[in-house]
Amino acid sequence: MNLATGIVNDAASSRFLVPRKAFTDQELFEKEYRAIFNRCWLYLGHASELPEPRTFVTRTVARRPILFTRDKDGEYQALFNACPHRGAMVCRERNGKAGAFMCMYHGWTFGSDGHLMTLPGGAGYPEDFKRDPQKQMVHVPRLARRGDFFFISFAEDGEDLDTFLADAGDYLDLVSQHSATGMAVVGGTQEYSIRGNWKLLAENSVDGYHAACTHSTYLDYLKNANGALGATPLSGSGIDLKNGHAVIEYSAPWGRPIASWVPLWGEEGKQEIEAIREELDKRLGSERADRLATKNRNMIIFPNLVVNDIMAITVRTFFPTAPDNMEVNAWTLAPPEESDWLRKYRLFNFTEFLGPGGFATPDDVEAIEKCQRGYAANNNDMFNDISKGMAREGEPSFDDEAQMRAFWIEWDKRMSECEG
Amino acid sequence: MKLAEGMIAPEQLLRLRVEDLLTREADLLDRWELDQWLDLYTDDAHYYVPPSDVDGDTASPDTSLFYIIDDRTRMQERVVRLKSKGAHSEWPRSKVRHLVSNVIAERTDAMILARASFMVSRAKDITHDIFVGHYRYKIAEIEGALKILEKTCVLDMEALRPHARISIIL
């Protein structure tokens, strides 16, 4: 069957083909903003980034400047970071604590809930000017949380966050359950760009098929680094979490600071990891605790939130600025109660594989950028093959492509439903 | 102390020796002589690149998410990787040029502390990226020779954009 966007999805012949135009076309790119980024719930930030009343962070979400604050009562607020007067960005700092935000242009000053507190030269305006709804900072239409993960939607209507998240919600909860007291973002953000279409990173983030080739040097490194590798083989499954969300859940030979020990960490480390495991068993029951501790998860929440719970946890968003360019932000989460030793290993572990300076991500970037260049070869008439595993009996393997097909089917649905 | 003509003050001599070391390092990196580059470092050396949204002069890799946290073992593995054809991001190799200047060096009881400004250019294929920042070095003097104990590359950039990677050694 041919989907509306030209995607071929034919179970009978085990064919799933995505037209390369989906990665290069300027009109499709603009339509993605209308159909997807202006409609879906998008990740904004984590509760731990705003630890007390009057703290704030600024962020760009789907090309829009957002001011994410807690007001004086501690309530979370998501505001468009633009002055109602002339439109200048009001808050120009990355994060901090402030009781009020003054626009640098004419000095209009707003509370952390966005209301206009004072403006210079008020005598030049009508008496009730300050209370005019048009003169307040504008709230993002919808803000909601799942656990400590905050999402916004630029659409006034549409499904609520839990409905949108479908089966991915429980996987987010699983990440939160690494800690009894709630996970926290560790200071330091990896902020970079990739010269490729954003959907290539969505695919790559849950691609269990590419590791052996793309990341051969990383796998060599693990073999060379004495004791970095346990005996557990790579194996697991790809799971469709509905609404375009998907995860691969699998066992792997590398260490996990949440209770999967490897010899590199020594006997002292082993005792600490065992204690963590015991607490998990007690709190979550042995079945869920075992899954949390021993299984790795690479999850994509449609359209652009990746939560990888692997040798460390990364929370990553990416937004297209053009068909062939995206901006990526990545954070890491950790249990606030973990020891200094484990925190150090967690961060050491993270940087080994992940991020622009790791032993693996640069090669993912190379693959994405080379795909984008390759698309110029054939005038958009060609298709990408995403069919791996369609012919397989039983549940999809982690190195099949069922999880990518789930993403593409949702992409097709949202793009074809959007008029104009 | 007034120096006789033709003499050089100890602090100037120290700076010159550090400049020689940094110039040699830059030259080795530009020529992809990575094994020789490793020889400039002590056996317990570290190499760090903090991200742009923390204070790179004071942030600790034990408590903040960095781009690069290498101990000597991982530095060696980084070199092994970069010499392999499987390091796709650097194969074929990029053209690299390190410009190092504004060197300041001081001797403490335990070691030599140095700072320098850098611009590192990486050109490969259709991309050409410039990394700008400053180095913070800890240097040991071992049997009269200078060896690097620790190198932190603080990026004076707001984000790693348009760059996508630090696949070369800064």
XYZ file of C-alpha atoms in Angstrom:
590
model
C 0.000 0.000 0.000
C 1.197 3.493 -0.785
C 0.736 5.972 2.022
C -0.258 9.582 1.299
C 3.294 10.872 1.560
C 4.597 8.335 -0.938
C 5.813 5.883 1.696
C 5.405 2.291 0.509
C 4.213 -0.003 3.320
C 3.437 -3.462 1.999
C 3.471 -6.287 4.529
C 2.676 -8.934 1.879
C 5.916 -8.286 0.034
C 7.842 -7.126 3.153
C 8.477 -3.730 1.627
C 8.767 -0.445 3.525
C 10.161 2.388 1.466
C 10.515 6.071 2.332
C 10.971 8.564 -0.490
C 14.202 10.518 -0.091
C 12.259 13.660 -0.879
C 11.099 13.465 2.770
C 14.615 14.555 3.765
C 15.272 17.248 1.187
C 12.078 19.018 0.182
C 11.683 22.622 1.384
C 7.870 22.560 1.243
C 7.697 19.335 3.244
C 10.030 20.915 5.803
C 7.691 23.893 6.256
C 4.735 21.551 6.420
C 6.464 19.562 9.168
C 6.311 22.668 11.338
C 2.590 23.092 10.662
C 1.666 19.421 10.896
C 4.046 18.147 13.562
C 6.008 20.711 15.588
C 3.038 23.075 15.972
C 0.719 20.188 16.924
C 2.624 17.582 18.967
C 3.657 17.706 22.602
C 7.329 18.752 22.639
C 9.831 18.261 25.440
C 10.632 21.505 27.247
C 12.666 20.650 30.319
C 13.013 18.723 33.547
C 11.644 19.726 36.960
C 15.123 19.524 38.487
C 16.229 22.428 36.303
C 13.885 24.707 38.265
C 14.603 23.685 41.856
C 12.803 26.545 43.628
C 10.348 29.432 43.119
C 11.590 32.213 40.784
C 14.160 30.028 38.994
C 14.098 30.057 35.209
C 15.674 28.643 32.061
C 15.422 29.943 28.511
C 15.218 27.537 25.625
C 14.436 27.436 21.921
C 11.685 24.948 21.125
C 10.638 24.459 17.513
C 12.303 27.766 16.521
C 10.465 29.714 19.244
C 12.181 31.366 22.229
C 10.617 30.022 25.426
C 10.986 31.214 29.018
C 10.369 28.332 31.430
C 9.923 29.587 34.997
C 8.574 28.869 38.423
C 6.599 31.782 39.743
C 6.697 33.095 43.312
C 4.284 30.336 44.410
C 6.454 27.660 42.794
C 4.036 27.018 39.899
C 5.631 26.067 36.569
C 5.041 28.516 33.701
C 5.941 28.346 30.018
C 5.972 31.766 28.337
C 6.862 32.930 24.877
C 10.027 34.896 25.538
C 8.985 38.040 23.671
C 7.892 41.423 24.968
C 4.241 42.295 24.232
C 5.370 45.893 23.604
C 7.728 45.604 20.599
C 8.572 41.938 20.550
C 12.124 41.957 21.909
C 13.287 38.836 23.715
C 12.709 39.676 27.372
C 15.026 37.275 29.215
C 18.478 37.014 27.658
C 20.151 34.701 30.141
C 20.377 30.912 29.910
C 19.146 30.286 33.430
C 19.118 31.772 36.898
C 16.884 33.128 39.604
C 14.895 36.329 39.214
C 11.793 37.823 40.768
C 11.092 39.857 37.638
C 12.186 40.146 34.027
C 12.861 43.567 32.556
C 12.842 44.034 28.803
C 16.074 45.859 27.916
C 14.420 47.942 25.192
C 11.961 50.206 27.055
C 12.044 48.740 30.525
C 8.691 46.968 30.691
C 9.015 44.571 33.606
C 7.198 41.251 34.023
C 6.669 38.847 36.903
C 7.823 35.241 36.616
C 4.256 34.339 35.644
C 4.492 36.838 32.776
C 2.200 39.574 34.086
C 3.178 43.202 33.443
C 4.377 44.616 36.770
C 5.666 48.059 35.843
C 6.426 50.169 32.815
C 8.261 53.506 32.669
C 6.248 56.576 31.651
C 2.912 55.043 32.572
C 1.258 58.478 32.470
C 1.433 58.321 28.679
C -0.952 55.374 28.612
C -4.599 54.898 29.612
C -5.221 54.156 33.285
C -5.960 50.429 32.971
C -3.264 49.834 30.357
C -1.145 47.633 32.649
C -4.000 45.159 33.084
C -4.767 44.892 29.358
C -4.500 41.168 28.473
C -2.700 42.159 25.272
C 0.116 43.738 27.307
C 1.118 40.615 29.238
C 3.719 38.055 28.193
C 1.943 35.243 26.363
C 1.719 31.753 27.804
C 2.481 28.789 25.576
C -0.994 27.321 24.907
C -0.395 24.107 26.837
C 2.114 22.929 29.453
C 1.924 19.476 31.049
C 4.172 17.071 32.897
C 4.740 13.343 33.026
C 6.600 12.801 36.242
C 9.369 15.392 36.138
C 9.416 15.665 32.327
C 7.709 18.864 31.133
C 6.186 19.151 27.669
C 4.557 22.019 25.799
C 2.154 22.153 22.907
C 1.632 25.127 20.616
C -1.838 23.799 19.773
C -4.784 25.014 21.877
C -6.570 21.708 21.346
C -5.663 18.091 20.798
C -5.050 15.046 22.962
C -3.700 15.437 26.491
C -0.081 14.539 27.238
C -0.722 11.080 28.691
C -2.889 10.098 25.730
C -0.226 11.419 23.362
C 2.572 9.526 25.124
C 0.622 6.236 24.972
C 2.901 3.338 25.949
C 5.960 5.619 26.028
C 4.652 7.145 29.282
C 5.543 4.071 31.300
C 9.025 4.057 29.780
C 9.486 7.661 30.931
C 8.309 6.565 34.390
C 10.906 3.807 34.305
C 13.639 6.411 33.788
C 12.315 8.426 36.743
C 12.355 5.275 38.876
C 16.141 5.012 38.707
C 15.988 7.138 41.839
C 13.782 6.896 44.905
C 13.784 10.681 45.209
C 13.458 11.715 41.552
C 16.151 12.056 38.927
C 18.014 15.321 38.330
C 19.691 16.923 35.339
C 23.455 17.068 35.875
C 24.999 20.464 35.062
C 26.385 20.817 31.547
C 24.558 20.644 28.217
C 25.871 19.278 24.958
C 24.682 21.680 22.258
C 25.601 21.008 18.666
C 24.318 20.948 15.101
C 24.227 18.265 12.462
C 24.112 19.063 8.771
C 21.406 16.564 8.026
C 17.643 16.143 8.143
C 16.223 15.768 11.678
C 14.471 12.491 10.867
C 17.834 10.887 10.196
C 18.694 11.395 13.864
C 15.294 10.051 14.938
C 16.059 6.871 12.980
C 19.680 6.688 14.085
C 18.773 6.996 17.768
C 16.871 3.691 17.696
C 18.925 1.905 15.047
C 20.206 -1.378 16.418
C 21.441 -2.481 12.996
C 24.229 0.033 12.383
C 26.387 -0.520 15.472
C 28.687 -3.253 14.166
C 29.720 -1.221 11.129
C 29.378 2.431 12.145
C 30.750 1.865 15.649
C 33.403 -0.798 15.020
C 36.074 1.387 16.655
C 33.925 1.821 19.762
C 33.432 -1.929 20.045
C 37.191 -2.404 19.610
C 37.756 0.110 22.368
C 35.485 -1.789 24.742
C 37.437 -4.960 24.010
C 40.761 -3.168 24.584
C 39.762 -1.360 27.773
C 40.468 -3.961 30.407
C 37.279 -4.984 32.184
C 34.926 -2.535 30.486
C 32.991 -5.385 28.934
C 30.809 -7.923 30.734
C 29.740 -11.278 29.367
C 26.188 -10.255 28.431
C 25.513 -10.473 24.691
C 23.617 -7.864 22.657
C 20.072 -9.124 22.303
C 16.551 -7.810 22.656
C 13.531 -6.479 20.822
C 12.061 -3.459 19.083
C 8.724 -2.282 20.485
C 6.087 -0.017 18.924
C 4.862 2.257 21.748
C 2.035 3.705 19.583
C 1.562 7.248 18.233
C 4.959 7.119 16.551
C 6.907 6.388 19.734
C 9.147 3.345 19.809
C 11.898 1.729 21.824
C 14.528 -0.931 21.495
C 15.013 -2.791 24.763
C 18.038 -5.062 24.972
C 20.823 -6.511 27.040
C 24.383 -5.398 26.291
C 27.914 -6.099 27.519
C 28.701 -2.602 28.798
C 28.329 -1.451 32.419
C 25.329 0.530 33.642
C 25.681 2.756 36.713
C 22.165 1.684 37.614
C 23.069 -1.761 38.783
C 24.923 -3.556 35.987
C 28.470 -4.045 37.174
C 31.524 -4.628 34.968
C 34.982 -5.702 36.246
C 36.512 -2.278 35.477
C 34.609 -0.863 38.461
C 36.405 -3.065 41.002
C 35.210 -4.812 44.164
C 34.214 -1.600 45.912
C 32.101 -0.664 42.924
C 30.528 -4.104 42.974
C 29.313 -3.664 46.553
C 27.822 -0.281 45.743
C 26.065 -1.601 42.634
C 24.686 -4.551 44.643
C 23.266 -2.171 47.247
C 21.564 -0.141 44.531
C 20.073 -3.293 43.078
C 18.758 -4.344 46.475
C 17.019 -0.986 46.902
C 15.499 -1.264 43.420
C 14.198 -4.778 44.184
C 12.599 -3.572 47.389
C 11.034 -0.473 45.841
C 9.877 -1.790 42.472
C 9.625 -5.558 42.849
C 12.196 -7.862 41.344
C 10.707 -8.071 37.835
C 10.641 -4.336 37.155
C 13.903 -3.823 39.040
C 15.614 -6.449 36.895
C 14.368 -4.819 33.729
C 15.426 -1.384 34.924
C 18.891 -2.541 36.007
C 19.904 -4.936 33.263
C 18.114 -3.781 30.112
C 19.172 -0.899 27.897
C 16.576 1.256 26.220
C 16.849 3.621 23.274
C 13.524 5.391 22.952
C 12.172 7.941 20.512
C 9.117 9.914 21.593
C 7.579 11.346 18.459
C 8.699 13.610 16.981
C 12.019 14.596 18.520
C 12.662 13.474 22.078
C 15.190 10.705 22.517
C 15.736 9.142 25.910
C 18.568 6.649 25.885
C 19.045 4.640 29.052
C 22.268 2.864 28.154
C 25.753 3.268 29.732
C 24.349 6.528 31.090
C 21.064 8.366 30.505
C 20.815 10.935 27.783
C 17.812 13.137 27.103
C 18.131 14.659 23.672
C 15.988 16.929 21.528
C 16.609 18.115 18.005
C 14.832 20.645 15.817
C 15.254 21.266 12.126
C 16.325 24.732 11.013
C 16.265 23.669 7.341
C 15.709 20.383 5.483
C 19.440 19.689 5.763
C 20.259 21.069 9.205
C 19.222 20.484 12.819
C 20.135 21.794 16.248
C 20.647 19.185 18.942
C 20.572 19.617 22.741
C 21.519 16.787 25.071
C 21.402 16.510 28.843
C 22.108 13.721 31.256
C 20.031 12.606 34.232
C 21.338 10.998 37.399
C 19.986 9.958 40.802
C 20.804 12.853 43.166
C 21.607 10.413 45.973
C 24.311 8.466 44.134
C 27.850 8.537 45.519
C 30.588 10.811 44.194
C 32.349 7.726 42.874
C 29.355 6.528 40.881
C 28.567 10.000 39.558
C 32.104 10.273 38.312
C 31.853 6.888 36.571
C 28.473 7.759 35.129
C 29.845 10.899 33.485
C 33.002 9.089 32.401
C 30.775 6.387 30.895
C 28.560 8.908 29.112
C 31.418 10.677 27.383
C 32.964 7.384 26.283
C 30.193 6.700 23.791
C 27.888 9.680 23.627
C 28.129 13.206 22.382
C 30.288 15.179 19.981
C 33.527 14.155 21.711
C 32.631 10.502 22.318
C 33.897 7.429 20.534
C 30.611 6.812 18.718
C 28.422 9.895 18.154
C 30.889 11.544 15.711
C 30.510 8.541 13.447
C 26.715 8.727 13.674
C 27.054 12.353 12.618
C 29.226 11.280 9.696
C 26.571 8.740 8.629
C 23.771 11.309 8.866
C 25.707 13.965 6.955
C 26.723 11.503 4.269
C 23.112 10.340 3.836
C 22.088 13.934 3.322
C 24.778 14.424 0.709
C 23.941 11.154 -0.992
C 20.329 12.220 -1.472
C 21.531 14.791 -3.982
C 22.636 11.945 -6.250
C 19.323 10.833 -7.619
C 16.989 13.761 -7.873
C 14.676 12.453 -5.117
C 13.411 9.556 -7.193
C 14.952 6.971 -4.895
C 13.623 5.425 -1.705
C 15.210 4.449 1.591
C 14.673 0.845 2.632
C 13.284 0.466 6.166
C 12.013 -3.109 5.812
C 14.431 -5.092 7.983
C 12.528 -7.654 10.043
C 9.194 -7.445 8.182
C 9.624 -11.003 6.987
C 10.556 -12.293 10.448
C 8.149 -14.471 12.417
C 7.525 -13.440 16.031
C 8.554 -10.246 17.791
C 10.900 -7.811 16.058
C 14.559 -7.986 17.029
C 16.296 -4.886 18.444
C 18.333 -4.733 15.237
C 15.267 -4.838 12.986
C 13.569 -1.645 11.849
C 10.053 -2.000 13.257
C 10.709 0.935 15.605
C 11.584 3.193 12.658
C 8.520 2.082 10.737
C 6.394 3.131 13.744
C 7.957 6.603 13.528
C 7.392 6.895 9.783
C 3.778 5.726 9.917
C 3.010 8.468 12.449
C 4.909 11.012 10.349
C 2.847 10.031 7.325
C -0.399 10.219 9.299
C 0.277 13.688 10.675
C 1.579 15.066 7.390
C -1.343 13.753 5.356
C -3.987 14.863 7.902
C -2.690 18.431 7.899
C -4.472 20.634 5.402
C -2.479 23.348 3.759
C 66.969 41.812 39.960
C 68.652 43.573 37.103
C 69.873 41.218 34.438
C 73.106 41.573 32.555
C 72.799 42.279 28.857
C 71.895 39.174 26.859
C 70.486 37.373 29.910
C 66.885 36.281 30.129
C 64.704 36.444 33.234
C 63.609 33.041 34.680
C 59.911 33.759 34.141
C 60.558 34.615 30.496
C 62.615 31.464 30.080
C 59.771 29.451 31.573
C 57.304 30.998 29.129
C 59.584 30.228 26.210
C 59.956 26.618 27.307
C 56.170 26.259 27.638
C 55.660 27.943 24.258
C 58.074 25.447 22.722
C 56.085 22.591 24.220
C 52.736 23.969 23.028
C 54.099 24.718 19.560
C 55.442 21.192 19.324
C 52.082 19.775 20.403
C 50.216 21.864 17.822
C 52.613 20.781 15.103
C 52.232 17.077 15.953
C 48.445 17.348 15.980
C 48.399 19.213 12.661
C 50.557 16.480 11.108
C 48.493 13.672 12.686
C 51.561 12.345 14.517
C 49.343 11.131 17.294
C 51.695 8.607 18.929
C 54.314 11.307 19.299
C 51.607 13.611 20.642
C 50.889 11.096 23.416
C 54.589 11.125 24.351
C 54.191 14.748 25.447
C 51.919 13.578 28.278
C 52.622 11.895 31.619
C 51.340 8.389 32.327
C 48.636 9.787 34.608
C 47.586 12.594 32.261
C 44.068 13.892 31.564
C 42.467 15.665 28.627
C 39.187 17.547 29.093
C 36.712 19.565 27.044
C 33.884 21.115 29.110
C 30.606 22.240 27.487
C 29.714 25.867 26.809
C 27.000 26.377 29.419
C 29.203 25.852 32.476
C 32.207 27.876 33.622
C 34.895 25.878 31.886
C 37.633 27.378 34.075
C 36.163 25.927 37.252
C 33.812 23.080 36.244
C 34.749 19.550 37.299
C 34.307 16.490 35.052
C 33.240 14.618 38.197
C 30.122 16.741 38.592
C 29.304 18.230 35.162
C 28.568 16.651 31.804
C 31.604 17.380 29.586
C 32.261 16.739 25.908
C 35.501 14.914 26.649
C 36.730 13.284 29.867
C 39.867 11.315 28.962
C 42.301 9.716 31.314
C 45.589 8.484 29.892
C 44.063 5.116 28.938
C 41.240 6.727 27.028
C 43.674 9.179 25.398
C 45.595 6.182 24.110
C 42.385 4.536 22.921
C 41.382 7.798 21.256
C 44.627 7.698 19.302
C 44.124 4.019 18.424
C 40.642 4.879 17.185
C 41.732 7.935 15.194
C 44.411 5.894 13.447
C 41.801 3.374 12.320
C 39.904 3.591 9.067
C 36.813 2.740 11.099
C 36.884 6.200 12.710
C 34.553 7.285 9.922
C 34.303 10.859 11.108
C 38.037 11.301 10.471
C 38.455 9.117 7.426
C 39.689 10.393 5.078
C 41.495 12.600 7.585
C 40.508 16.208 7.962
C 42.935 19.059 7.466
C 43.729 20.481 10.865
C 45.548 23.659 11.913
C 46.142 24.708 15.510
C 46.995 28.371 16.169
C 48.246 28.843 19.740
C 49.095 32.221 21.242
C 48.982 34.507 24.319
C 50.884 32.007 26.434
C 51.103 32.723 30.154
C 53.060 30.427 32.462
C 53.745 30.402 36.178
C 55.599 28.020 38.410
C 53.969 26.782 41.607
C 55.511 24.447 44.170
C 53.953 21.360 42.614
C 53.835 22.107 38.904
C 53.772 24.668 36.134
C 50.420 26.229 35.303
C 49.942 27.656 31.828
C 47.206 29.259 29.793
C 47.048 29.979 26.079
C 44.510 31.058 23.456
C 43.674 28.774 20.561
C 41.907 28.681 17.244
C 41.687 25.242 15.707
C 40.531 24.873 12.131
C 39.103 21.590 10.846
C 38.331 21.211 7.156
C 36.925 18.055 5.644
C 34.731 17.432 2.686
C 32.142 20.234 2.567
C 32.576 21.329 6.177
C 34.992 23.835 7.644
C 34.691 24.526 11.339
C 36.678 26.786 13.660
C 37.000 25.986 17.352
C 37.904 29.007 19.503
C 38.906 28.965 23.140
C 41.669 28.806 25.657
C 43.830 26.028 26.989
C 44.570 25.464 30.654
C 47.622 23.282 31.184
C 49.157 21.581 34.174
C 52.748 20.726 33.348
C 55.331 18.676 35.231
C 59.073 19.081 35.019
C 60.552 15.596 34.998
C 64.324 15.244 34.826
C 64.586 18.640 33.220
C 61.949 17.968 30.553
C 58.402 19.340 30.465
C 55.530 16.831 30.331
C 51.829 17.628 30.255
C 49.826 16.430 33.255
C 46.501 17.870 32.225
C 45.024 19.815 29.342
C 41.589 21.453 29.492
C 40.230 23.029 26.335
C 37.711 25.697 27.344
C 35.602 26.633 24.337
C 34.876 30.366 24.144
C 31.800 29.574 22.116
C 28.082 29.688 22.934
C 27.498 26.185 21.581
C 29.196 23.669 19.352
C 27.437 25.119 16.303
C 27.526 24.701 13.402
C 30.018 22.052 14.449
C 28.658 18.612 15.063
C 31.631 16.946 16.658
C 35.034 17.200 18.284
C 36.423 14.266 16.384
C 39.917 15.746 16.174
C 42.095 16.470 19.194
C 41.799 20.146 20.116
